[in-house]
Coordinates of C-alpha atoms in Angstrom, one line a residue:
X1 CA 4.1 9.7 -11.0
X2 CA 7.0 8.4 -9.0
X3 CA 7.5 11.6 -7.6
X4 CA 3.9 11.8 -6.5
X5 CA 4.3 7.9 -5.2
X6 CA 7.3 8.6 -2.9
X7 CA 6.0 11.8 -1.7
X8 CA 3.6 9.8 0.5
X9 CA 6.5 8.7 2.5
X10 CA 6.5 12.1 4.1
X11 CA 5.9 11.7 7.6
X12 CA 5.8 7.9 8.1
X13 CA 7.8 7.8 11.1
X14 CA 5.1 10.5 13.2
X15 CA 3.5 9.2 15.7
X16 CA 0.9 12.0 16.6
X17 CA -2.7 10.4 16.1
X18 CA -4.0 13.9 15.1
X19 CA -1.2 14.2 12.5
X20 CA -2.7 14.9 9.0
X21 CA -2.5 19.4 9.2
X22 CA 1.7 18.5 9.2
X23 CA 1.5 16.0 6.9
X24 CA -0.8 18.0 4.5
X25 CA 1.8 21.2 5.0
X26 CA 4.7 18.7 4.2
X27 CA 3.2 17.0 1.3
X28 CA 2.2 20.6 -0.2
X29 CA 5.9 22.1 0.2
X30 CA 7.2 19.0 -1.6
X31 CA 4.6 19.9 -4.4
X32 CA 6.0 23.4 -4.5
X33 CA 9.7 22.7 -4.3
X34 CA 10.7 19.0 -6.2
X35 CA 11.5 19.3 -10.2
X36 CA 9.5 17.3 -11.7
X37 CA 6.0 18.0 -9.8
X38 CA 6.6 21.9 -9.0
X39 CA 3.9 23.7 -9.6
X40 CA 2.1 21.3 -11.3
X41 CA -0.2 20.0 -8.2
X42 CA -2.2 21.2 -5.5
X43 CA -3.8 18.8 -2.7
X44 CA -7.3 18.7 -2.5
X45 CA -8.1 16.1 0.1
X46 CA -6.3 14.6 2.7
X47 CA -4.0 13.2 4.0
X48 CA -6.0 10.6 5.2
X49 CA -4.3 7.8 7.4
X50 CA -4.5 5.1 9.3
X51 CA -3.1 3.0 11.9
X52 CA -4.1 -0.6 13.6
X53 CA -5.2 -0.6 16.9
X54 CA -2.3 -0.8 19.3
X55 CA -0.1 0.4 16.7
X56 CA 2.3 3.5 17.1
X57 CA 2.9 5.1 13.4
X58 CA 0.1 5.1 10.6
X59 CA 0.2 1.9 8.2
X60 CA -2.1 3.7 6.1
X61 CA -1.7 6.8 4.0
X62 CA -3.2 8.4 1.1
X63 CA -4.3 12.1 -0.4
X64 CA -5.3 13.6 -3.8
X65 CA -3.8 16.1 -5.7
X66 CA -5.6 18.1 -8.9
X67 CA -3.2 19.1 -12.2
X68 CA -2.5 22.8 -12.2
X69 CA -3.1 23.9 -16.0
X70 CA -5.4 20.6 -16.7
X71 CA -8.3 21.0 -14.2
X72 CA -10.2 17.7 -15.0
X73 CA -7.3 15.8 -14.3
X74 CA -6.8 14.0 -10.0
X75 CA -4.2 11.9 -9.3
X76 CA -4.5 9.7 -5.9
X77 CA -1.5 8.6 -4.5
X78 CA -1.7 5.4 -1.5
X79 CA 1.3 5.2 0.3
X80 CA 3.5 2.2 0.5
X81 CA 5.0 0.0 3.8
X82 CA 5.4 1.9 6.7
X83 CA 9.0 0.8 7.5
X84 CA 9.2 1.7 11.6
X85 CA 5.0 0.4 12.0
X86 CA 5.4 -3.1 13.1
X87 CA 1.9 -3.8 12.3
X88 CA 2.1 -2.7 8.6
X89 CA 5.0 -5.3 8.5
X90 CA 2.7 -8.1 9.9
X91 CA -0.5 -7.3 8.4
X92 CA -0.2 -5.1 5.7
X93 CA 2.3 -7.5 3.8
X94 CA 2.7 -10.6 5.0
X95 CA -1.1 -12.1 4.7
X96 CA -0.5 -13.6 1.5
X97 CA -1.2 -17.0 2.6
X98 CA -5.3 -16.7 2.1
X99 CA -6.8 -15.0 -0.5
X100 CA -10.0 -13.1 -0.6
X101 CA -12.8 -13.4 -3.8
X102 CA -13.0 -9.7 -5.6
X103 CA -16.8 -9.1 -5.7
X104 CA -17.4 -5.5 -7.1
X105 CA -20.8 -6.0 -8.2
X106 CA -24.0 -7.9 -7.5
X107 CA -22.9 -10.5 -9.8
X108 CA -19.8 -12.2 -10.1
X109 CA -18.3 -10.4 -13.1
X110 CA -14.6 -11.7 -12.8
X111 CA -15.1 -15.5 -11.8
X112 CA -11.6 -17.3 -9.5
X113 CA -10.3 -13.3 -9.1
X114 CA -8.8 -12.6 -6.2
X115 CA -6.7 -10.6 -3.9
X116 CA -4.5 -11.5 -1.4
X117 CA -5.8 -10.7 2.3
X118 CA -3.1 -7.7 3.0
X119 CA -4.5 -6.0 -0.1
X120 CA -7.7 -6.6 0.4
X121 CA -7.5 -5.6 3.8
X122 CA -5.4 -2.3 2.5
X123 CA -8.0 -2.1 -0.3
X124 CA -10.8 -2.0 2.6
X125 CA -8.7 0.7 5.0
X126 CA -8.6 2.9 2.2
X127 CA -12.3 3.1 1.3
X128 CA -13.0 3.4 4.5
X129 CA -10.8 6.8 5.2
X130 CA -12.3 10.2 5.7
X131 CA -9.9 13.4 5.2
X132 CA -10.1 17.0 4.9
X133 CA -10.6 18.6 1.6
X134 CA -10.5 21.6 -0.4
X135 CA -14.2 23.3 0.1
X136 CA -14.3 24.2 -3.5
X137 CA -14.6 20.7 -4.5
X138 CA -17.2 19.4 -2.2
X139 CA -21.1 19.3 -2.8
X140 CA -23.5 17.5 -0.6
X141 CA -22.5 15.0 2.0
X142 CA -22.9 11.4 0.8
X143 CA -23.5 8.4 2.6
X144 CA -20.0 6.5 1.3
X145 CA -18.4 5.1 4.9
X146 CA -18.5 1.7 3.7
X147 CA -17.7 0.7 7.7
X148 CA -20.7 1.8 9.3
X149 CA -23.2 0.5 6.3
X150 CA -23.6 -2.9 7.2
X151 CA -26.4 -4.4 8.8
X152 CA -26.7 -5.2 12.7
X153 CA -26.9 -8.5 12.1
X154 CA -23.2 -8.3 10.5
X155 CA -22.3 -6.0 12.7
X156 CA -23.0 -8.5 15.6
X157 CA -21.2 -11.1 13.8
X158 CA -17.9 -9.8 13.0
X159 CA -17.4 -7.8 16.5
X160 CA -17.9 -11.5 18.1
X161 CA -15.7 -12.9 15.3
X162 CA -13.1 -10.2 16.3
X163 CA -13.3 -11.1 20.0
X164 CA -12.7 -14.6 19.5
X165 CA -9.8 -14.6 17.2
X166 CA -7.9 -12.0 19.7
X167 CA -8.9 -14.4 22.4
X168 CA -7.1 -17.1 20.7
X169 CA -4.3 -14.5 19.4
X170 CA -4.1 -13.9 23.3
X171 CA -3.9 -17.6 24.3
X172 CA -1.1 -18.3 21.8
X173 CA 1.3 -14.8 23.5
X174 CA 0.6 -16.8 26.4
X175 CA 2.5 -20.1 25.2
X176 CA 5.7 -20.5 26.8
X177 CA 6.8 -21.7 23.9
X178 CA 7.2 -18.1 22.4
X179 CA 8.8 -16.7 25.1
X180 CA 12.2 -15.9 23.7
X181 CA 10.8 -14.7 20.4
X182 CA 8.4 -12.4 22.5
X183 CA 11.3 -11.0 24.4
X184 CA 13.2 -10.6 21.5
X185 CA 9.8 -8.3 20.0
X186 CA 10.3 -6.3 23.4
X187 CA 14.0 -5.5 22.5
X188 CA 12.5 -4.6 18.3
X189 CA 9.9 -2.3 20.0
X190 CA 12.5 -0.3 22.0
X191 CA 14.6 -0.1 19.0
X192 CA 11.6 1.8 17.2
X193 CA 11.2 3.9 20.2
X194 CA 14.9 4.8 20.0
X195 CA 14.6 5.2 16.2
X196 CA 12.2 7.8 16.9
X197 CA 13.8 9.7 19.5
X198 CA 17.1 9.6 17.2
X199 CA 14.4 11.1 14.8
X200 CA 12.9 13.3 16.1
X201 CA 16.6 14.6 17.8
X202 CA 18.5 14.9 14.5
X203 CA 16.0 16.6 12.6
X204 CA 15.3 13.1 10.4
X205 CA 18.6 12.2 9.4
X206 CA 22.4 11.6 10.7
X207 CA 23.8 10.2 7.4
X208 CA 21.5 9.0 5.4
X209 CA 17.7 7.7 5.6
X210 CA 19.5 3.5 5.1
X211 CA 22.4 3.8 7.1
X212 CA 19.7 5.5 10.0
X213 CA 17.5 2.6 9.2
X214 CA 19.7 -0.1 8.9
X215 CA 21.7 1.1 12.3
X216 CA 18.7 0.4 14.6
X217 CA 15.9 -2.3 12.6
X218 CA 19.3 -5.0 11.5
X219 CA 17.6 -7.9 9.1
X220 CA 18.5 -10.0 12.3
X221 CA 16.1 -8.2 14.6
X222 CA 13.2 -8.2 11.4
X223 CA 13.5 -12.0 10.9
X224 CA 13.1 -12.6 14.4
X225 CA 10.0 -10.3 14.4
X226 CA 8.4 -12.0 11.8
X227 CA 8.7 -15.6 13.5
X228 CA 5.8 -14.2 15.6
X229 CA 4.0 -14.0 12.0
X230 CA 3.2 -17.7 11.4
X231 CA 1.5 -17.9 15.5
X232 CA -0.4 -14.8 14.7
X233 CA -1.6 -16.0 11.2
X234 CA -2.7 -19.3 12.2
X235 CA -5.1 -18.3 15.1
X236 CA -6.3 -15.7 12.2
X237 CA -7.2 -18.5 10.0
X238 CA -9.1 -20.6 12.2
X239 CA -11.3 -17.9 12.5
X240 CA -11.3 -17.1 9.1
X241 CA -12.9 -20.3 8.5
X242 CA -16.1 -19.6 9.6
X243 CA -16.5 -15.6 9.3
X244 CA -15.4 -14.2 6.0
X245 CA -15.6 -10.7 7.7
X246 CA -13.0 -11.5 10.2
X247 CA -10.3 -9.5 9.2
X248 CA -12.0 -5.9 9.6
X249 CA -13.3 -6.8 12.7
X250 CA -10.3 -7.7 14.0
X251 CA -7.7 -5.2 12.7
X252 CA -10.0 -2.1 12.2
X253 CA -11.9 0.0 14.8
X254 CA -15.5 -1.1 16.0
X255 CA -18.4 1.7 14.0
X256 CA -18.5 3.4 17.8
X257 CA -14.9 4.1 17.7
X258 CA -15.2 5.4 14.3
X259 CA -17.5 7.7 15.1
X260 CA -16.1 9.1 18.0
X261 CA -12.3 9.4 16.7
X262 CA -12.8 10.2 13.3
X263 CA -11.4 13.1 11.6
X264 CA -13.7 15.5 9.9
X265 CA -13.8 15.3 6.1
X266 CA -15.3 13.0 3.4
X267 CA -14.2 9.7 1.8
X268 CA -12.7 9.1 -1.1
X269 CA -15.9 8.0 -3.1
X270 CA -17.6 10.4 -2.0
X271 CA -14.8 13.6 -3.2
X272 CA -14.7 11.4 -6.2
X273 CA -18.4 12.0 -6.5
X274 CA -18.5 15.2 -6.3
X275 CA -15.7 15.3 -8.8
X276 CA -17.9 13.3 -11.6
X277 CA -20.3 15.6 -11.2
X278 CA -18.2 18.8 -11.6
X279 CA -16.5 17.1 -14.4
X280 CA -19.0 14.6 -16.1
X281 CA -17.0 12.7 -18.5
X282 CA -14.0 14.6 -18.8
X283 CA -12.7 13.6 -15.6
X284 CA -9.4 11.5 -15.7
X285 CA -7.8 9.6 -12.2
X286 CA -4.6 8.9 -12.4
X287 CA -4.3 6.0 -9.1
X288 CA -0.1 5.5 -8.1
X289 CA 1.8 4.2 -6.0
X290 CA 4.8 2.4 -4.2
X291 CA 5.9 -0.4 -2.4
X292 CA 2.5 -2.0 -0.6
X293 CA 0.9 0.9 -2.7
X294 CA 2.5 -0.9 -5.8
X295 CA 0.0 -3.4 -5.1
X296 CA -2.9 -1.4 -3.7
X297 CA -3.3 1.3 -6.7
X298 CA -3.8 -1.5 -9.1
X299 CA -6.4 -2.8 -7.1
X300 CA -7.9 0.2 -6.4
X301 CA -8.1 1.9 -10.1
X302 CA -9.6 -1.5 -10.9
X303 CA -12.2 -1.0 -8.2
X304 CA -13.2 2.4 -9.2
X305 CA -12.9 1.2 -13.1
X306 CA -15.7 -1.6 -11.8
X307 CA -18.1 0.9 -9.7
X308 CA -18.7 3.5 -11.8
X309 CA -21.2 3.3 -14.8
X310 CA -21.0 1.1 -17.5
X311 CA -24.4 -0.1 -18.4
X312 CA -22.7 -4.2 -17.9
X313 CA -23.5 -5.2 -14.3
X314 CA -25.6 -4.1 -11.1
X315 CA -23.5 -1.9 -8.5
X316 CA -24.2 -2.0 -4.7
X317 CA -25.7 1.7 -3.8
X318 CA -22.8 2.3 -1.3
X319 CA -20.3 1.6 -4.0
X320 CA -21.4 3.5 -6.9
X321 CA -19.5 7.2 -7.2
X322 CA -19.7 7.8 -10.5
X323 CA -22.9 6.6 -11.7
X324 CA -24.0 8.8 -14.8
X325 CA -20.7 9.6 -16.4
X326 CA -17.6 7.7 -17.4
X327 CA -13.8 8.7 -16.1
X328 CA -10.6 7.6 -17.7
X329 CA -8.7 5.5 -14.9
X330 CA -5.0 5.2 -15.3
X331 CA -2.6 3.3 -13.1
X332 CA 1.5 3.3 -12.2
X333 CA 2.6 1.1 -10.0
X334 CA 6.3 1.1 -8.7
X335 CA 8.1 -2.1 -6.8
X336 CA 5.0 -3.5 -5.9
X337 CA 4.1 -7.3 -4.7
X338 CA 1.4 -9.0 -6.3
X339 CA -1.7 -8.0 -5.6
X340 CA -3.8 -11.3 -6.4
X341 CA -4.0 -14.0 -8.7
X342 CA -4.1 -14.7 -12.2
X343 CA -7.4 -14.5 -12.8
X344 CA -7.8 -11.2 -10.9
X345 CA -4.3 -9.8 -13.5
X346 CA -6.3 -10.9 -16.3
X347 CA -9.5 -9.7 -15.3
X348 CA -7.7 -6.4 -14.6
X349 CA -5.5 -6.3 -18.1
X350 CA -9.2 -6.5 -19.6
X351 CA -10.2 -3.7 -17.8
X352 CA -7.1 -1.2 -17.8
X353 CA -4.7 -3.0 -19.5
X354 CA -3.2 0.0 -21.8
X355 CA -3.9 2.3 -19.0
X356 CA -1.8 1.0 -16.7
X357 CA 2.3 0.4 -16.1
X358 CA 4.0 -1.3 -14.3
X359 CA 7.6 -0.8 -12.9
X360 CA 10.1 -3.9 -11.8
X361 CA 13.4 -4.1 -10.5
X362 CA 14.8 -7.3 -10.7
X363 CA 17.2 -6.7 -7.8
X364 CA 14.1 -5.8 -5.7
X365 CA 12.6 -8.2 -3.0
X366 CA 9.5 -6.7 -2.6
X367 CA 8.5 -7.6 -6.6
X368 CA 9.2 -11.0 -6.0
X369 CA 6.5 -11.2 -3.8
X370 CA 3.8 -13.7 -4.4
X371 CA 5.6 -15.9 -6.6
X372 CA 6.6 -18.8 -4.5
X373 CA 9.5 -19.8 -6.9
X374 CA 10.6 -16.1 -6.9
X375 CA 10.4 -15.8 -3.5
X376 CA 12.6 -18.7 -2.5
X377 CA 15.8 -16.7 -4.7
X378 CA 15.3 -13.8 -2.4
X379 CA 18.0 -14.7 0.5
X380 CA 20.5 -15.3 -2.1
X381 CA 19.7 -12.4 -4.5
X382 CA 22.7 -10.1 -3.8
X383 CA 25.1 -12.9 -4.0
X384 CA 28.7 -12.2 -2.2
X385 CA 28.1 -8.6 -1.9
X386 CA 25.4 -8.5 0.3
X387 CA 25.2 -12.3 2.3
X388 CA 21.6 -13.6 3.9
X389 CA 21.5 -13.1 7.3
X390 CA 20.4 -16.4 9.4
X391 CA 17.2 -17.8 9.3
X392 CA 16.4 -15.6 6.3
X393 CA 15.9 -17.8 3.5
X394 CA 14.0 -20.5 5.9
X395 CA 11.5 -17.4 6.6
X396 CA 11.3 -17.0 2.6
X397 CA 11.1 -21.2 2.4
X398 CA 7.8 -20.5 4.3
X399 CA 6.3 -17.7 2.7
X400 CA 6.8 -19.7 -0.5
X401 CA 5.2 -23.1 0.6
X402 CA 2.1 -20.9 2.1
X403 CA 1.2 -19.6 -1.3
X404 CA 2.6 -22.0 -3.6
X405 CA -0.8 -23.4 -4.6
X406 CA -2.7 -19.6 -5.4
X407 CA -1.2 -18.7 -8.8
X408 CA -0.5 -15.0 -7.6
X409 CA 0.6 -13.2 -10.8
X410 CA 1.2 -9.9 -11.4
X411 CA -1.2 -7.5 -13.8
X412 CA -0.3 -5.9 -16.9
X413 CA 1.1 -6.2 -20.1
X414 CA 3.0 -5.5 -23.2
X415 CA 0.9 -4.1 -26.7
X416 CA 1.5 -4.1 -30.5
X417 CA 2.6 -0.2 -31.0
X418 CA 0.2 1.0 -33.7
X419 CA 2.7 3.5 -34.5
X420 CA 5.7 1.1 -34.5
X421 CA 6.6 -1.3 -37.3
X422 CA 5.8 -5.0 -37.1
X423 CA 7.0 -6.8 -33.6
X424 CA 7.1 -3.1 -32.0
X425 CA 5.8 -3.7 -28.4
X426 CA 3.6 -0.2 -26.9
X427 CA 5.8 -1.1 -23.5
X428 CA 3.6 -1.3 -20.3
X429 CA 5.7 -3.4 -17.6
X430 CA 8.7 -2.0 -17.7
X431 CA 11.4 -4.0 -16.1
X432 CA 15.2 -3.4 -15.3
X433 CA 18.2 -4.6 -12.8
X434 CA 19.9 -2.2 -11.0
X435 CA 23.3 -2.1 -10.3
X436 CA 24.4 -3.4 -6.6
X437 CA 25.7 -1.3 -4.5
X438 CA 29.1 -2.2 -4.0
X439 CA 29.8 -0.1 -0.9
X440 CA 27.8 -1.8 1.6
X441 CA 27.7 -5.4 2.4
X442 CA 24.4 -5.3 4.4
X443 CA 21.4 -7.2 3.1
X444 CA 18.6 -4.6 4.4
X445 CA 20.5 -1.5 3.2
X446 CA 21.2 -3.4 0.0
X447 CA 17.5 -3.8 -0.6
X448 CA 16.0 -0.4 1.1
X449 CA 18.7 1.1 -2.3
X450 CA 17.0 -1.7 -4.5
X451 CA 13.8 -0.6 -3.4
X452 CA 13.8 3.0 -3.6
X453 CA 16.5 4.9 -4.6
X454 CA 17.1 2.6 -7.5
X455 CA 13.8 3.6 -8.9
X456 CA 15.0 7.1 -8.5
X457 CA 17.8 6.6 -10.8
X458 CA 16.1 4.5 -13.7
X459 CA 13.9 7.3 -14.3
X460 CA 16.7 9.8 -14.0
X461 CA 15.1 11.7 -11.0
X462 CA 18.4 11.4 -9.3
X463 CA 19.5 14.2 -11.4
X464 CA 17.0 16.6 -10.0
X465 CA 16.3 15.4 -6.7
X466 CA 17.7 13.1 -4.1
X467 CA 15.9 10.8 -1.5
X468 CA 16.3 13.1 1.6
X469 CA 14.9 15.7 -0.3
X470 CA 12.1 13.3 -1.4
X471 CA 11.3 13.0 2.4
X472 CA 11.7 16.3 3.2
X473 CA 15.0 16.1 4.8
X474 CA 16.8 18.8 2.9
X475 CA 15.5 21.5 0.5
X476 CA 15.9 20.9 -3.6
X477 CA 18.8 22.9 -4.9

């Protein structure tokens, strides 16, 4: 599933709006080529992807793949961070400050759940996608585009919702104040723009995907970036105070835009509709992913485990995809943040608990992430080798006093093995510490190893495969 997970990192730094036929062609030559998935995949819908208004890359990603000897069997695979889309920095990870109530059903079947605003906001971006799909799998046309099912009346409400938290967002770039830290997102910006041309004129690589990474985005630049956070945040929230919808109006396209640049395809509810119905109760989803997807499959697989029948609680119409049959949902996350609280973990461990698995690296930031005692080790975790930049572990101070009092945990759990003597544990969070990299004394190369390739290794993938070749990069021996 790793493989699978990383392979959505194809393509991240394109900026073509219109860019999903290459990104389909790259993720299918990587399902051709790389060990431990050759052969054994074929896409079947998308890439779908997404990117917030004003942005330059996607911050969204996501497609599904069908096993090749074991028909009834889809894996859907969300990609994680963008690393060179500013605004999947901003918004796609760092909104962990408010939460957001899950709410599946008519009723309230998992009471104080909830997920934090990136993720629920990621959750939303993803429901909302439309991609092209193999013909084979589609039947009719439903009516699934969750964006352009809500009444007027709500319509009306979060468009003006929208226009008056950029208005203040506006007001606030406007504050002298933040002139310096505005210049100094000015300089970030070119840096991206240079990324790409460096890109885009090396054919994706001039040492290595870190050291091209690290040359041009320093932790200095990122933590002067993300000072602009807090002012952004804050106008958010007073908003937020008074319109629950907020969010989607302001960071996704208006239901006019939608329609007029939307790719052609279906949604993801409604392939997966079509798929229950091909495959009644056979059909098993395997839901993956990395980095912010670490955090968005679990919260996906939870919302499909939730919307399709089960005879327990009433489903919205424009939810239910599955409603006569019952799938097998399985999850694996990899070096994922939280994605909400504890009640929404143990609401979730209910639900898919011995389904699901979980993998940690110690050594890794990004896992650290929504535990405000956790978080506040982070500047210091690479001790000597790898020193925190300034102002780093003040940014990380913050983070941590912003969601000290939600209880963020992360989901899953260990089992009693029924095939194991007594204390055997059937291990579902599986948890190591990677070795520091003792070659580099950088903070943000130190991590972008801790966060990736360290993975790689754990699971013995280095063996087969390497990272460039995971991107696409170079070609598998």
């Amino acid at each position: 599933m790793l493989t699978l997970a990383l392979l959505a990192s194809r393509g991240f730094w394109d900026p073509a709006k219109n860019n999903q036929p290459g990104l389909g062609g790259a993720i299918t030559a990587g399902l051709e080529s790389l060990p431990p998935v050759r052969n054994q995949w074929q896409l079947v819908w998308g890439p779908g992807t997404y990117r917030y208004l004003g942005s330059a890359f996607d911050s969204s990603m996501m497609f599904v793949v069908q096993h090749s000897t074991q028909p009834q069997r889809y894996a859907i695979v969300v990609r994680g961070t963008n690393p060179v889309a500013l605004f999947d920095w901003l918004l796609g990870d760092f909104l962990g400050h408010r939460q957001v109530p899950w709410h599946t059903s008519k009723e309230d079947i998992a009471p104080g759940a909830a997920l934090s605003l990136s993720t629920a906001l990621g959750l939303k971006i993803l429901l909302s996608m439309r991609a092209a799909n193999d013909p084979g799998q589609v039947a009719e046309p439903g009516r699934f585009d969750l964006l352009l099912e809500r009444s007027a009346a709500t319509l009306a409400r979060t468009r003006q919702a929208g226009g008056d938290s950029l208005a203040k967002v506006g007001e606030a770039m406007a504050d002298s104040t933040l002139g310096s830290t505005m210049e100094k997102t000015r300089k970030l910006l070119k840096k991206i723009l240079k990324y790409q041309q460096l890109w885009n004129a090396t054919g994706g690589f001039t040492s290595s995907v870190g050291a091209t990474v690290g040359e041009l985005l320093r932790i200095e630049d990122i933590v002067s970036i993300l000072k602009v956070r807090k002012r952004l945040i804050s106008s958010l929230d007073r908003t937020l105070e008074t319109q629950a919808e907020a969010p989607t109006a302001i960071l996704m396209p208006t239901p006019e835009e939608l329609q007029s640049q939307q790719s052609p395809g279906i949604g993801l509810l409604e392939l997966l509709r079509n798929l229950a119905n091909t495959h009644g109760d056979a059909l098993e989803l395997f839901v993956t992913g990395h980095s912010k997807g670490g955090a968005l499959a679990p919260a996906l697989a939870l919302f499909l485990s939730d919307t399709q029948s089960n005879g327990e609680h009433p489903i919205p119409d424009y939810y239910q995809w599955n409603p006569e049959h019952r799938a097998r949902i399985h999850c694996y996350a990899f070096a994922g943040p939280t994605p909400g609280n504890t009640d929404f973990a143990r609401y979730f461990n209910r639900q898919l608990g011995r389904d699901f698995y979980r993998y940690s690296n110690g050594l890794d930031i990004v896992t650290l992430a929504w535990h405000s005692e956790q978080l506040r080790t982070a500047a210091g975790l690479y001790g000597q080798t790898a020193g925190s930049p300034p102002g780093l572990d003040l940014l990380f101070s913050e983070m941590a006093d912003e969601v000290e009092a939600l209880d963020y945990c992360h989901p899953g759990e260990d089992y009693p093995d029924p095939k194991g003597g007594a204390g055997r544990l059937e291990k579902h969070v599986i948890q190591f510490e990677s070795p520091l990299q003792g070659d580099t004394s950088s903070y943000l190369l130190q991590e972008l190893h801790q966060h990736i390739e360290a993975y790689i290794a754990f699971l013995g993938l280095d063996k087969v495969m390497s990272l460039k070749q995971l991107l696409g990069a170079s070609k598998p021996g």
